[in-house]
XYZ file of C-alpha atoms in Angstrom:
521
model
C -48.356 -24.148 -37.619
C -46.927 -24.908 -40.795
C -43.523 -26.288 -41.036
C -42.890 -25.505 -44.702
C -44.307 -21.933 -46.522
C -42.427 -23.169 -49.784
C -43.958 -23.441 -53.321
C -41.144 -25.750 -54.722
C -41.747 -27.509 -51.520
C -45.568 -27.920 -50.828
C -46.184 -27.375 -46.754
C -45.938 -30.010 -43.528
C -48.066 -29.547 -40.276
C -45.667 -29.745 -37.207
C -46.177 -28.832 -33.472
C -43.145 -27.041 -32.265
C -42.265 -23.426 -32.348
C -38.682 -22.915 -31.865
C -36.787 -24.508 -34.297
C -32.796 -24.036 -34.736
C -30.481 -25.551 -36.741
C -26.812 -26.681 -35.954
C -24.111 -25.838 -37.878
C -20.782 -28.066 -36.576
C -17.860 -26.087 -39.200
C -13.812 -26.712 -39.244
C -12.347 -23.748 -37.749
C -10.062 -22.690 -40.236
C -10.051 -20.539 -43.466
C -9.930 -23.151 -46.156
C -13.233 -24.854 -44.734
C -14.935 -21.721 -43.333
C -14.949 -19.512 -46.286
C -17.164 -22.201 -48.384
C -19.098 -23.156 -45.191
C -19.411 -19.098 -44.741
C -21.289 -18.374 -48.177
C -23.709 -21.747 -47.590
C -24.604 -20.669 -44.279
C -25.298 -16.457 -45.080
C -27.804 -18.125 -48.160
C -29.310 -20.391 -45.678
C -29.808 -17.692 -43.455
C -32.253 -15.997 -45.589
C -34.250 -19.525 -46.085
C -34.912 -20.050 -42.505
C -37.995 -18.951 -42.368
C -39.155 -20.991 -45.213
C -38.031 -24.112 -42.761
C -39.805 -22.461 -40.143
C -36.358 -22.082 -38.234
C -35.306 -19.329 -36.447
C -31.988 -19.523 -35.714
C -28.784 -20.912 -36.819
C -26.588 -21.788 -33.916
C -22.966 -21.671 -35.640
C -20.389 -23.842 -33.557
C -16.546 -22.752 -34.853
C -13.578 -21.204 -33.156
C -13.680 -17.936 -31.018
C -11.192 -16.310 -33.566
C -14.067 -16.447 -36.198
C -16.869 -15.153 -34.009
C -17.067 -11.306 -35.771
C -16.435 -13.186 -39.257
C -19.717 -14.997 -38.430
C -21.572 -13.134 -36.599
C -21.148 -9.842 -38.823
C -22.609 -12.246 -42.655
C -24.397 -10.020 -44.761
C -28.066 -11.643 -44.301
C -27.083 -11.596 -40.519
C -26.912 -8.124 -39.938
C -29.601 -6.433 -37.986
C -31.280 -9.777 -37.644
C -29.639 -11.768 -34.681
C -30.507 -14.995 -36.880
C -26.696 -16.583 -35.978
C -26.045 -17.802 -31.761
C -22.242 -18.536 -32.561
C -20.976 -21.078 -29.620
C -17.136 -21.652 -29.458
C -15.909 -25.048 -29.382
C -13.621 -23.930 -26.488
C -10.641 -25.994 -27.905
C -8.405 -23.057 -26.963
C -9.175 -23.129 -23.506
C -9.239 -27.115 -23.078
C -5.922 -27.667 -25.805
C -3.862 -24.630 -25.976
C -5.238 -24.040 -29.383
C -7.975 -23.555 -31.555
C -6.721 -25.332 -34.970
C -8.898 -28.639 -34.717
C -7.410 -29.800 -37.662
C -3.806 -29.805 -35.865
C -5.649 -31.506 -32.843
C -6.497 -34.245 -35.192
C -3.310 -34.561 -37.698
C -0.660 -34.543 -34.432
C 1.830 -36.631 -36.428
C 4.677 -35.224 -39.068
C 2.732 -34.000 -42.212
C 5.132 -32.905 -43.951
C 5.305 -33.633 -47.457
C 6.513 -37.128 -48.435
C 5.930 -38.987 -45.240
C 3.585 -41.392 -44.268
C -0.065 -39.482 -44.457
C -1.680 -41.856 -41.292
C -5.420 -41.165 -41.792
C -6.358 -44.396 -39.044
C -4.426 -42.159 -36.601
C -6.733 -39.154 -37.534
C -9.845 -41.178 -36.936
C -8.681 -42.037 -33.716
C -7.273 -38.652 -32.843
C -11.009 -37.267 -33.788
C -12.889 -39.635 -31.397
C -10.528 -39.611 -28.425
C -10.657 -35.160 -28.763
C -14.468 -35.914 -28.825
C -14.863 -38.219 -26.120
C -12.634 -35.814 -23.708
C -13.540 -32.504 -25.077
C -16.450 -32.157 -26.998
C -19.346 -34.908 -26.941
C -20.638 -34.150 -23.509
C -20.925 -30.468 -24.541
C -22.535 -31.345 -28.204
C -25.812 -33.615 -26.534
C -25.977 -31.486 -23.906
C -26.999 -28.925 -26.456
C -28.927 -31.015 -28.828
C -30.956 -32.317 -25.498
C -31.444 -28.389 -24.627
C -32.447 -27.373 -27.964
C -33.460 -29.986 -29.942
C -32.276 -28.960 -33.249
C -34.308 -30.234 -36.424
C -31.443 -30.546 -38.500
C -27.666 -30.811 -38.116
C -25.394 -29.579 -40.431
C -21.186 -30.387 -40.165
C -18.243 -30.558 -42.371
C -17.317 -33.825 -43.685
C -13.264 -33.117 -42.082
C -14.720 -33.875 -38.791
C -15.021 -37.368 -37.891
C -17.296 -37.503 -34.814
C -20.385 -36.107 -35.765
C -21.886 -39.390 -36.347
C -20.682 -40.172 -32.769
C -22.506 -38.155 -30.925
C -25.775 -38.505 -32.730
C -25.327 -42.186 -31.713
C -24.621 -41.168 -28.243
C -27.329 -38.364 -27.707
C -29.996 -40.644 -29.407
C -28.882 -43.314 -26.355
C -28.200 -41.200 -23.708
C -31.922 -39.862 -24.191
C -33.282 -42.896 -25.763
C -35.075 -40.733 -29.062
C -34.184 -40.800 -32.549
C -31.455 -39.229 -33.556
C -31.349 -35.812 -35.166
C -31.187 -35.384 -39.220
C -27.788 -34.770 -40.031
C -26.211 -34.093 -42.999
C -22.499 -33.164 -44.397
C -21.259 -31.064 -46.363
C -18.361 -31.566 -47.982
C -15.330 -28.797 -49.317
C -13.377 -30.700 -51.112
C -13.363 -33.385 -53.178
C -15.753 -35.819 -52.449
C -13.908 -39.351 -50.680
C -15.096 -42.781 -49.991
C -13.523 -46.856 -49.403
C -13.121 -48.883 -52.555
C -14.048 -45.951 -54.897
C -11.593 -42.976 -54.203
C -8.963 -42.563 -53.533
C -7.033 -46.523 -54.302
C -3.946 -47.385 -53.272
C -2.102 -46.439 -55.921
C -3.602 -42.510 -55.998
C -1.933 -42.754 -52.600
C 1.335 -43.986 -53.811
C 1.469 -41.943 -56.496
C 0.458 -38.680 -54.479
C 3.514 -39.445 -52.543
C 1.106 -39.610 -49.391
C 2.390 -43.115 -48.371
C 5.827 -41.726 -48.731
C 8.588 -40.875 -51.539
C 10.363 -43.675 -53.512
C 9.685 -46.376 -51.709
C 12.016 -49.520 -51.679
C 10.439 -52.677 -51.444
C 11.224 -53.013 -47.360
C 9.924 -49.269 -46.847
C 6.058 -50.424 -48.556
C 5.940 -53.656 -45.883
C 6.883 -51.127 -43.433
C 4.250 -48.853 -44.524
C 1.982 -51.395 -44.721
C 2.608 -52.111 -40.950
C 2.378 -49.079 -39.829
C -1.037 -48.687 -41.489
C -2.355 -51.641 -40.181
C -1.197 -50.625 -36.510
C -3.039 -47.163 -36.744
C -6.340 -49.434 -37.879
C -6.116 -51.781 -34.966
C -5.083 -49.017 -32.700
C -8.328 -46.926 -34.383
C -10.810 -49.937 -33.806
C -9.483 -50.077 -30.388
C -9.998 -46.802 -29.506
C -13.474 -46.746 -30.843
C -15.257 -49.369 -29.144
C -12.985 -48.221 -25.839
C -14.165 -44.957 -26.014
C -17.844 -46.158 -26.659
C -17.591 -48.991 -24.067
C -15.810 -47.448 -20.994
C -15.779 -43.755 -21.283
C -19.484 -43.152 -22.912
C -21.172 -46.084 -21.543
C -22.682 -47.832 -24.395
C -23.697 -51.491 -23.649
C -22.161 -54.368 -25.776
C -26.069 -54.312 -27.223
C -25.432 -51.206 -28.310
C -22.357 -50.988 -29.984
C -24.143 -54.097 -31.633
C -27.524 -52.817 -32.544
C -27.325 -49.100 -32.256
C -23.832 -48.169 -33.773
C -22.246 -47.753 -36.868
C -19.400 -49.791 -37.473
C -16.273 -48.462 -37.197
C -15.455 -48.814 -41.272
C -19.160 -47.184 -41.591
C -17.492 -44.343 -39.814
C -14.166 -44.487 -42.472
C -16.402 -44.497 -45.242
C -17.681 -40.806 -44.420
C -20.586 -40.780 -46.389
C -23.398 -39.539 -44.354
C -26.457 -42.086 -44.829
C -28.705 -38.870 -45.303
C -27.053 -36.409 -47.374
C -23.736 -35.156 -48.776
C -23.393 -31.587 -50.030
C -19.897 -31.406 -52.030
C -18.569 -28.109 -53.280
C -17.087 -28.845 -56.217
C -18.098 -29.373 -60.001
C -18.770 -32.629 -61.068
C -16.649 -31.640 -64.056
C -13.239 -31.876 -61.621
C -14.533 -34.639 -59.366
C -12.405 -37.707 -59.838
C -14.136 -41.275 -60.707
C -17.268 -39.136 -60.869
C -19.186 -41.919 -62.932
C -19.113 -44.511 -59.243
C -20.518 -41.487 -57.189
C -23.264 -40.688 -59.305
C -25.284 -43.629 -58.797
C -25.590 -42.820 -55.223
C -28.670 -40.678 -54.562
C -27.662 -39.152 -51.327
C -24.362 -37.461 -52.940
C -25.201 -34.259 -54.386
C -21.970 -32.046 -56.565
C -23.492 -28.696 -55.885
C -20.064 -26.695 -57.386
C -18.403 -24.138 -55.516
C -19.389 -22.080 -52.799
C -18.208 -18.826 -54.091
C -20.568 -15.725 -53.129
C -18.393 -12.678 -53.968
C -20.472 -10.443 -51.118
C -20.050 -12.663 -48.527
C -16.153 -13.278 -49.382
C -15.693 -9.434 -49.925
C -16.987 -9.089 -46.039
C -14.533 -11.992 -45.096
C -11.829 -9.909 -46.597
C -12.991 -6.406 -45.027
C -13.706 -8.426 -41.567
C -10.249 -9.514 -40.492
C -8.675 -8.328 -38.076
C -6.571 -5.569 -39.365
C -7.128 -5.602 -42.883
C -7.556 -2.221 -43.362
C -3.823 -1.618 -43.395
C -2.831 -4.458 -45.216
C -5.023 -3.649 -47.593
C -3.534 -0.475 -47.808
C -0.043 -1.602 -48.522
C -0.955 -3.395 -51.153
C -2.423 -0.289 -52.667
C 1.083 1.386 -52.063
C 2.171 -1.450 -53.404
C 0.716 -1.287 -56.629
C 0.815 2.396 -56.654
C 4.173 2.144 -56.934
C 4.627 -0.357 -59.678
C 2.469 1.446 -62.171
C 3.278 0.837 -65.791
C 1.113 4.084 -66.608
C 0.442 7.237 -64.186
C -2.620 7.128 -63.398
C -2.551 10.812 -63.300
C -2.469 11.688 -59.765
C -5.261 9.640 -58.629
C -4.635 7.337 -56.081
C -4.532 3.365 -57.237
C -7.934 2.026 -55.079
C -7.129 -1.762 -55.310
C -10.521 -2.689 -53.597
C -12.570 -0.789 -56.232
C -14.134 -2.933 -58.485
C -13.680 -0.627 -61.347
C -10.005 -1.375 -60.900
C -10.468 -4.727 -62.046
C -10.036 -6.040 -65.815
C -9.090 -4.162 -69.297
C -8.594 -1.108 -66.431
C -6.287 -2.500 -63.973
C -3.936 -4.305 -66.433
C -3.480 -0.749 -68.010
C -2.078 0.935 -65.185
C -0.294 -1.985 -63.243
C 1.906 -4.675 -63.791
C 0.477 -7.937 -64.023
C 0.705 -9.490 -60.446
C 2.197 -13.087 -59.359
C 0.805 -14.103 -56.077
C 1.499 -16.423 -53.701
C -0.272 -17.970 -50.501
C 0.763 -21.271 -49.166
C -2.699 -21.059 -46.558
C -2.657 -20.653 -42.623
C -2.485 -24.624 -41.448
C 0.092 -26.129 -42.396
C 2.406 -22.590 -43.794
C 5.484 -22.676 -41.489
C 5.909 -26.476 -41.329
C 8.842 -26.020 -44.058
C 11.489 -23.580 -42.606
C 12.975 -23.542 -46.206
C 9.770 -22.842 -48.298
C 9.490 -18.986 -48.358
C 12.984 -18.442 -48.492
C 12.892 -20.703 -51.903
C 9.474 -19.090 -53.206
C 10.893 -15.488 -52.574
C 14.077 -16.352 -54.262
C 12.292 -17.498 -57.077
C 9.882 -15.023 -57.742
C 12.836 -12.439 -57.895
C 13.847 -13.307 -61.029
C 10.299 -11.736 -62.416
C 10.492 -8.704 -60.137
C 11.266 -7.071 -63.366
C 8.138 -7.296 -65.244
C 5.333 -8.347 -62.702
C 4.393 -7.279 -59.055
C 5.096 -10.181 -56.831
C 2.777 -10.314 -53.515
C 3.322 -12.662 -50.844
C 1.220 -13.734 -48.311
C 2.450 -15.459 -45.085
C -0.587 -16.307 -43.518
C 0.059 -15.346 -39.881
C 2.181 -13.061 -38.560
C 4.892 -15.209 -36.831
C 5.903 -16.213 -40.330
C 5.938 -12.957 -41.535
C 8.301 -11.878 -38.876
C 10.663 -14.845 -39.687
C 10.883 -13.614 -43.260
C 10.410 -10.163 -43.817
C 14.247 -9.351 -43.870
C 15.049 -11.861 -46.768
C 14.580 -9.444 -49.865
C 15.279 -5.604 -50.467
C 13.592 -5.587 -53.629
C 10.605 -3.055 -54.321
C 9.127 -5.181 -56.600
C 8.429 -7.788 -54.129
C 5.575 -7.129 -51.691
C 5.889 -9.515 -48.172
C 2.990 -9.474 -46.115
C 0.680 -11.220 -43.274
C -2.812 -11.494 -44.392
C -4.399 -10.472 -48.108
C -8.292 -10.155 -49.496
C -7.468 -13.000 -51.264
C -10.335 -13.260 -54.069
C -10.078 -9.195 -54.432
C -6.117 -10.305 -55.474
C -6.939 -13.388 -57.264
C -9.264 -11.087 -59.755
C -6.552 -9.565 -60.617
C -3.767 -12.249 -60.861
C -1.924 -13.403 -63.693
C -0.264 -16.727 -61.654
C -1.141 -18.094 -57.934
C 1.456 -19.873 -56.413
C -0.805 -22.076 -53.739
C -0.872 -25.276 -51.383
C -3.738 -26.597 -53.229
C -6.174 -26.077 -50.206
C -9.208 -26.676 -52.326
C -10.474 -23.112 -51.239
C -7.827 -21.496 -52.825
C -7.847 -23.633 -55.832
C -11.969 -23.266 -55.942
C -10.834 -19.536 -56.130
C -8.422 -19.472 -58.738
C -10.779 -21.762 -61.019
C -13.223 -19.493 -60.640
C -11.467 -16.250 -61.866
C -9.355 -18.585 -64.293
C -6.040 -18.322 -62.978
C -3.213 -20.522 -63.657
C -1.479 -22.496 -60.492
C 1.711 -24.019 -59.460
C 0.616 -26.457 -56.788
C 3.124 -27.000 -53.860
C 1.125 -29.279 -51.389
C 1.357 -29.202 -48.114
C -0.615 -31.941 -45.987
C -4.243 -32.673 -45.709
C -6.077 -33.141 -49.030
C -4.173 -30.888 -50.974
C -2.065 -33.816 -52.528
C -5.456 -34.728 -53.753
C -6.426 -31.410 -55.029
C -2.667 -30.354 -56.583
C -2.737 -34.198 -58.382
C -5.719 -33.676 -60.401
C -5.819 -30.064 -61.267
C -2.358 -29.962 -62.409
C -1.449 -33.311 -63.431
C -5.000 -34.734 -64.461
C -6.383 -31.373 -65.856
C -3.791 -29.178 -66.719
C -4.837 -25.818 -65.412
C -1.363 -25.662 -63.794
C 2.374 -27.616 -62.497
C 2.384 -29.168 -59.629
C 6.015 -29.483 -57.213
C 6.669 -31.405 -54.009
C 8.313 -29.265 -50.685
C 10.538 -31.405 -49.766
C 14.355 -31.509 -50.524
C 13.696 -31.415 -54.647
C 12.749 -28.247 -54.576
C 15.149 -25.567 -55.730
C 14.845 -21.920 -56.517
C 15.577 -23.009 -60.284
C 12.773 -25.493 -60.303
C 10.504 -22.588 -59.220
C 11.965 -20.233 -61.729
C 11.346 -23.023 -64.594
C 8.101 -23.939 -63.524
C 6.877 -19.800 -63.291
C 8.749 -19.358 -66.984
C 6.707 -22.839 -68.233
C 3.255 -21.085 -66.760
C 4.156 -17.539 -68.414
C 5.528 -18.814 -71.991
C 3.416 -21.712 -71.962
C -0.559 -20.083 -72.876
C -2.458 -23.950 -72.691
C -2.681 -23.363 -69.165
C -4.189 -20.138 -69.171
C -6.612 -21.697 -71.617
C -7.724 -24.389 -69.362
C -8.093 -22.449 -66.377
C -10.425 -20.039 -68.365
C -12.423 -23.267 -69.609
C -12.517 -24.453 -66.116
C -14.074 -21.172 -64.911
C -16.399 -20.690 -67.430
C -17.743 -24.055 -65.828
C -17.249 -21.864 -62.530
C -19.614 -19.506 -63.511
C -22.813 -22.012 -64.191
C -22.161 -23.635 -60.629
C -23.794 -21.125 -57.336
C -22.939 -24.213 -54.946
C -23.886 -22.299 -51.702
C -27.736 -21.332 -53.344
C -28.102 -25.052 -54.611
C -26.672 -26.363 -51.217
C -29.634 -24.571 -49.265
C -32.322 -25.937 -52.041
C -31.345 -29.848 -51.022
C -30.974 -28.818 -47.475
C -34.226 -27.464 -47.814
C -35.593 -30.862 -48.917
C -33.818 -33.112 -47.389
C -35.386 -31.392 -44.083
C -38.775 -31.579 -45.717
C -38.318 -35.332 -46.642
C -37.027 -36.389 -42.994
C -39.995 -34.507 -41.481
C -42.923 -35.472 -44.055
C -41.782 -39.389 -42.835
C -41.098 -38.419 -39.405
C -45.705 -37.737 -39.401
C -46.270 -40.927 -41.366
């Protein structure tokens, strides 16, 4: 049987018949909705691999988004396998599960503790399940997001456990692209405020501590976890493992799919050299995120307030017809003739309610242009929406849980965001301007260099320096201030040339082909 039908490709004699693929995502939005558009276009090159199914491993919240992709439909080419976090942790957010210290904005980021949180959730919860599987299906290829930090880990312990090679695996990555000694330094982290905010002298050797106590504690945990609770032999942990800073380093040895431009990667000239790093661009397929948007749980209605919504802040009638929001027609020269131009704000669905003060101040702020432009607000979940939707009276002001956020961001004039790199992959793309407020994760990363390195937008900090004045200047400054608008429109022009999730699937493709072709050698 031939493994490859593939003209780019040429063709490699294998043996076996059923063939699936493993697809280890992040459940949450920022990482699924890139993940999402890689995985419908590598649906459709399955057979080409000579694959027949993609078994998609992600939270039981996301099992319609997944199951019901466009190339997916009528096929059954998607088995979609919940990690069962839920039912082991009390919740599904792995990313929580692995950042269980304070996040919040200018405090000590601890990323040694999120190693270690990563491999102890694995070793009690998850590896025993994931080489169970691999052993029952034998997957030819491996697939994960570079956010998770024990992928590597159970390779190493299914290929010992079984004594076979392990699988290929390779990462993908949906942000920007991370690695020791190249980026980020030190002083990115300093200056990110992610080792804390203005630091005396006695608070950096405390920091410094503190870091070094989360290593130890990390190294400890690894070859404990390894050694007593998986059952590797000092000879292996010698000979078969990588070492622990091997794991820090997150590069995967094979090959690392990063969804982002090259154009806004920072120190792109030390990454280049390296063969197995690919910068496909963004993973932005407008079908696939239109379905996202039409697939959430109740998004019918919220979809139809915002179409109230902007019915009702016409700046021309539109002469009895009813404003359709989700009609592309109504997007353009069109819209902006019969609606006001529309602010909008998301601060994402991690890390959103971790600041009891921030939507009070954001609200406050964007009251000021009430006036002129149609504010829309998303919460992100409805608990927050709850907590806030008695705060304003004013019609020009629209509160609400969830949005289709690319179907707004078309139409947006400024996007208020965390800097997930989603949202800001988003916004580039349909050249919005941004103010940054970052919450956690790598969105001090993200907010840094888009607004202060490339200007497409201001960046602010949520901690006690925000004010509803500094959000009223920095909205005015974005408005009055057209070099931002500029470089956002620059920056998606470059947008445009980059289909990350179809150039994604063509190095998958090969790097499957590769493995395989020296696998018969």
């Amino acid at each position: 049987m031939k493994l490859f039908k593939n003209k780019r490709y040429g063709s490699v004699e294998t043996q076996r018949t059923d063939r699936v693929i493993f697809l280890w995502s992040v459940p949450a939005n920022g990482h699924l909705n890139p993940t999402l558009c890689y995985a419908n276009e590598l649906l459709k090159a399955l057979p080409e691999m000579n694959c027949s199914k993609l078994v998609f491993y992600s939270g039981k919240s996301f099992k319609d988004l997944i199951l019901n992709l466009p190339n997916n439909r009528g096929k059954d080419l998607i088995e979609f396998r919940d990690y069962e976090l839920e039912k082991n942790t009390g919740t599904e957010n792995l990313l929580k599960l692995i950042m269980n210290f304070n996040t919040k904005p200018g405090t000590l980021f601890r990323v040694f503790q999120c190693y270690e949180n990563s491999i102890k959730l694995g070793a009690k919860h998850l590896f025993q399940r994931l080489i169970q599987d691999m052993h029952n299906d034998q997957p030819v290829l491996i697939l994960y997001d570079q956010a998770l930090f024990f992928p590597k880990i159970a390779c190493e312990l299914y290929s010992k456990k079984y004594s076979c090679a392990k699988p290929l695996h390779v990462s993908y990555v949906t942000t920007f692209m991370c690695a020791r000694g190249i980026y980020p330094y030190w002083s990115d982290l300093e200056k990110m405020g992610l080792l804390g905010n203005n630091l005396s002298k006695r608070d950096k050797i405390r920091t410094f501590f503190i870091l070094g106590n989360d290593f130890f504690h990390y190294l400890f945990t690894y070859y404990k976890t390894l050694w007593w609770d998986l059952h590797f032999s000092f000879l292996d942990l010698v000979l078969r493992c990588e070492l622990p800073l091997s794991q820090v380093q997150m590069i995967d040895q094979n090959m690392n799919l990063v969804f982002v431009m090259p154009e806004v990667q920072p120190r792109l000239e030390y990454f280049q050299n390296k063969g197995n790093i690919k910068f496909v661009g963004p993973s932005v397929d407008e079908v696939v995120r239109s379905n996202i948007s039409q697939k959430k749980t109740d998004m019918d209605q919220y979809v139809e307030r915002i179409e109230e919504f902007l019915a009702a802040n016409l700046v021309n009638s539109l002469g009895g017809v009813k404003s359709t929001f989700m009609r592309s027609e109504s997007t353009g020269e069109n819209f902006k003739k019969y609606h006001k131009p529309i602010i909008y704000v998301s601060m994402g669905t991690v890390f959103n309610n971790e600041n009891s003060n921030l939507f009070r101040i954001l609200i406050e702020g964007c009251k000021k242009f009430s006036d002129t432009y149609a504010i829309i607000i998303s919460t992100g979940d409805e608990k927050t929406y709850q907590k806030y939707a008695g705060l304003y009276t004013n019609d020009n002001i629209l509160l609400i849980p969830h949005t289709p956020q690319v179907e707004i961001l078309k139409r947006t004039h400024l996007f208020i965001t965390h800097a997930g790199m989603n949202s800001v992959s988003e916004a580039m793309n349909y050249g919005v301007p941004i103010i940054c407020i970052p919450l956690s994760g790598d969105q001090p990363f993200v907010a840094w260099r888009v607004a202060d390195e490339l200007g497409m937008g201001i960046r602010l900090q949520p901690d006690e320096s925000l004010t509803v004045e500094k959000v009223i200047s920095s909205i005015s400054n974005i408005l009055n201030d057209p070099s931002y608008r500029l470089k956002a429109q620059s920056l998606s022009k470059l947008s445009q040339n980059y289909a990350g999730h179809k150039t994604a699937v063509e190095y998958t493709i090969k790097a499957l082909r590769d493995h395989e072709s020296k696998m018969l050698i």
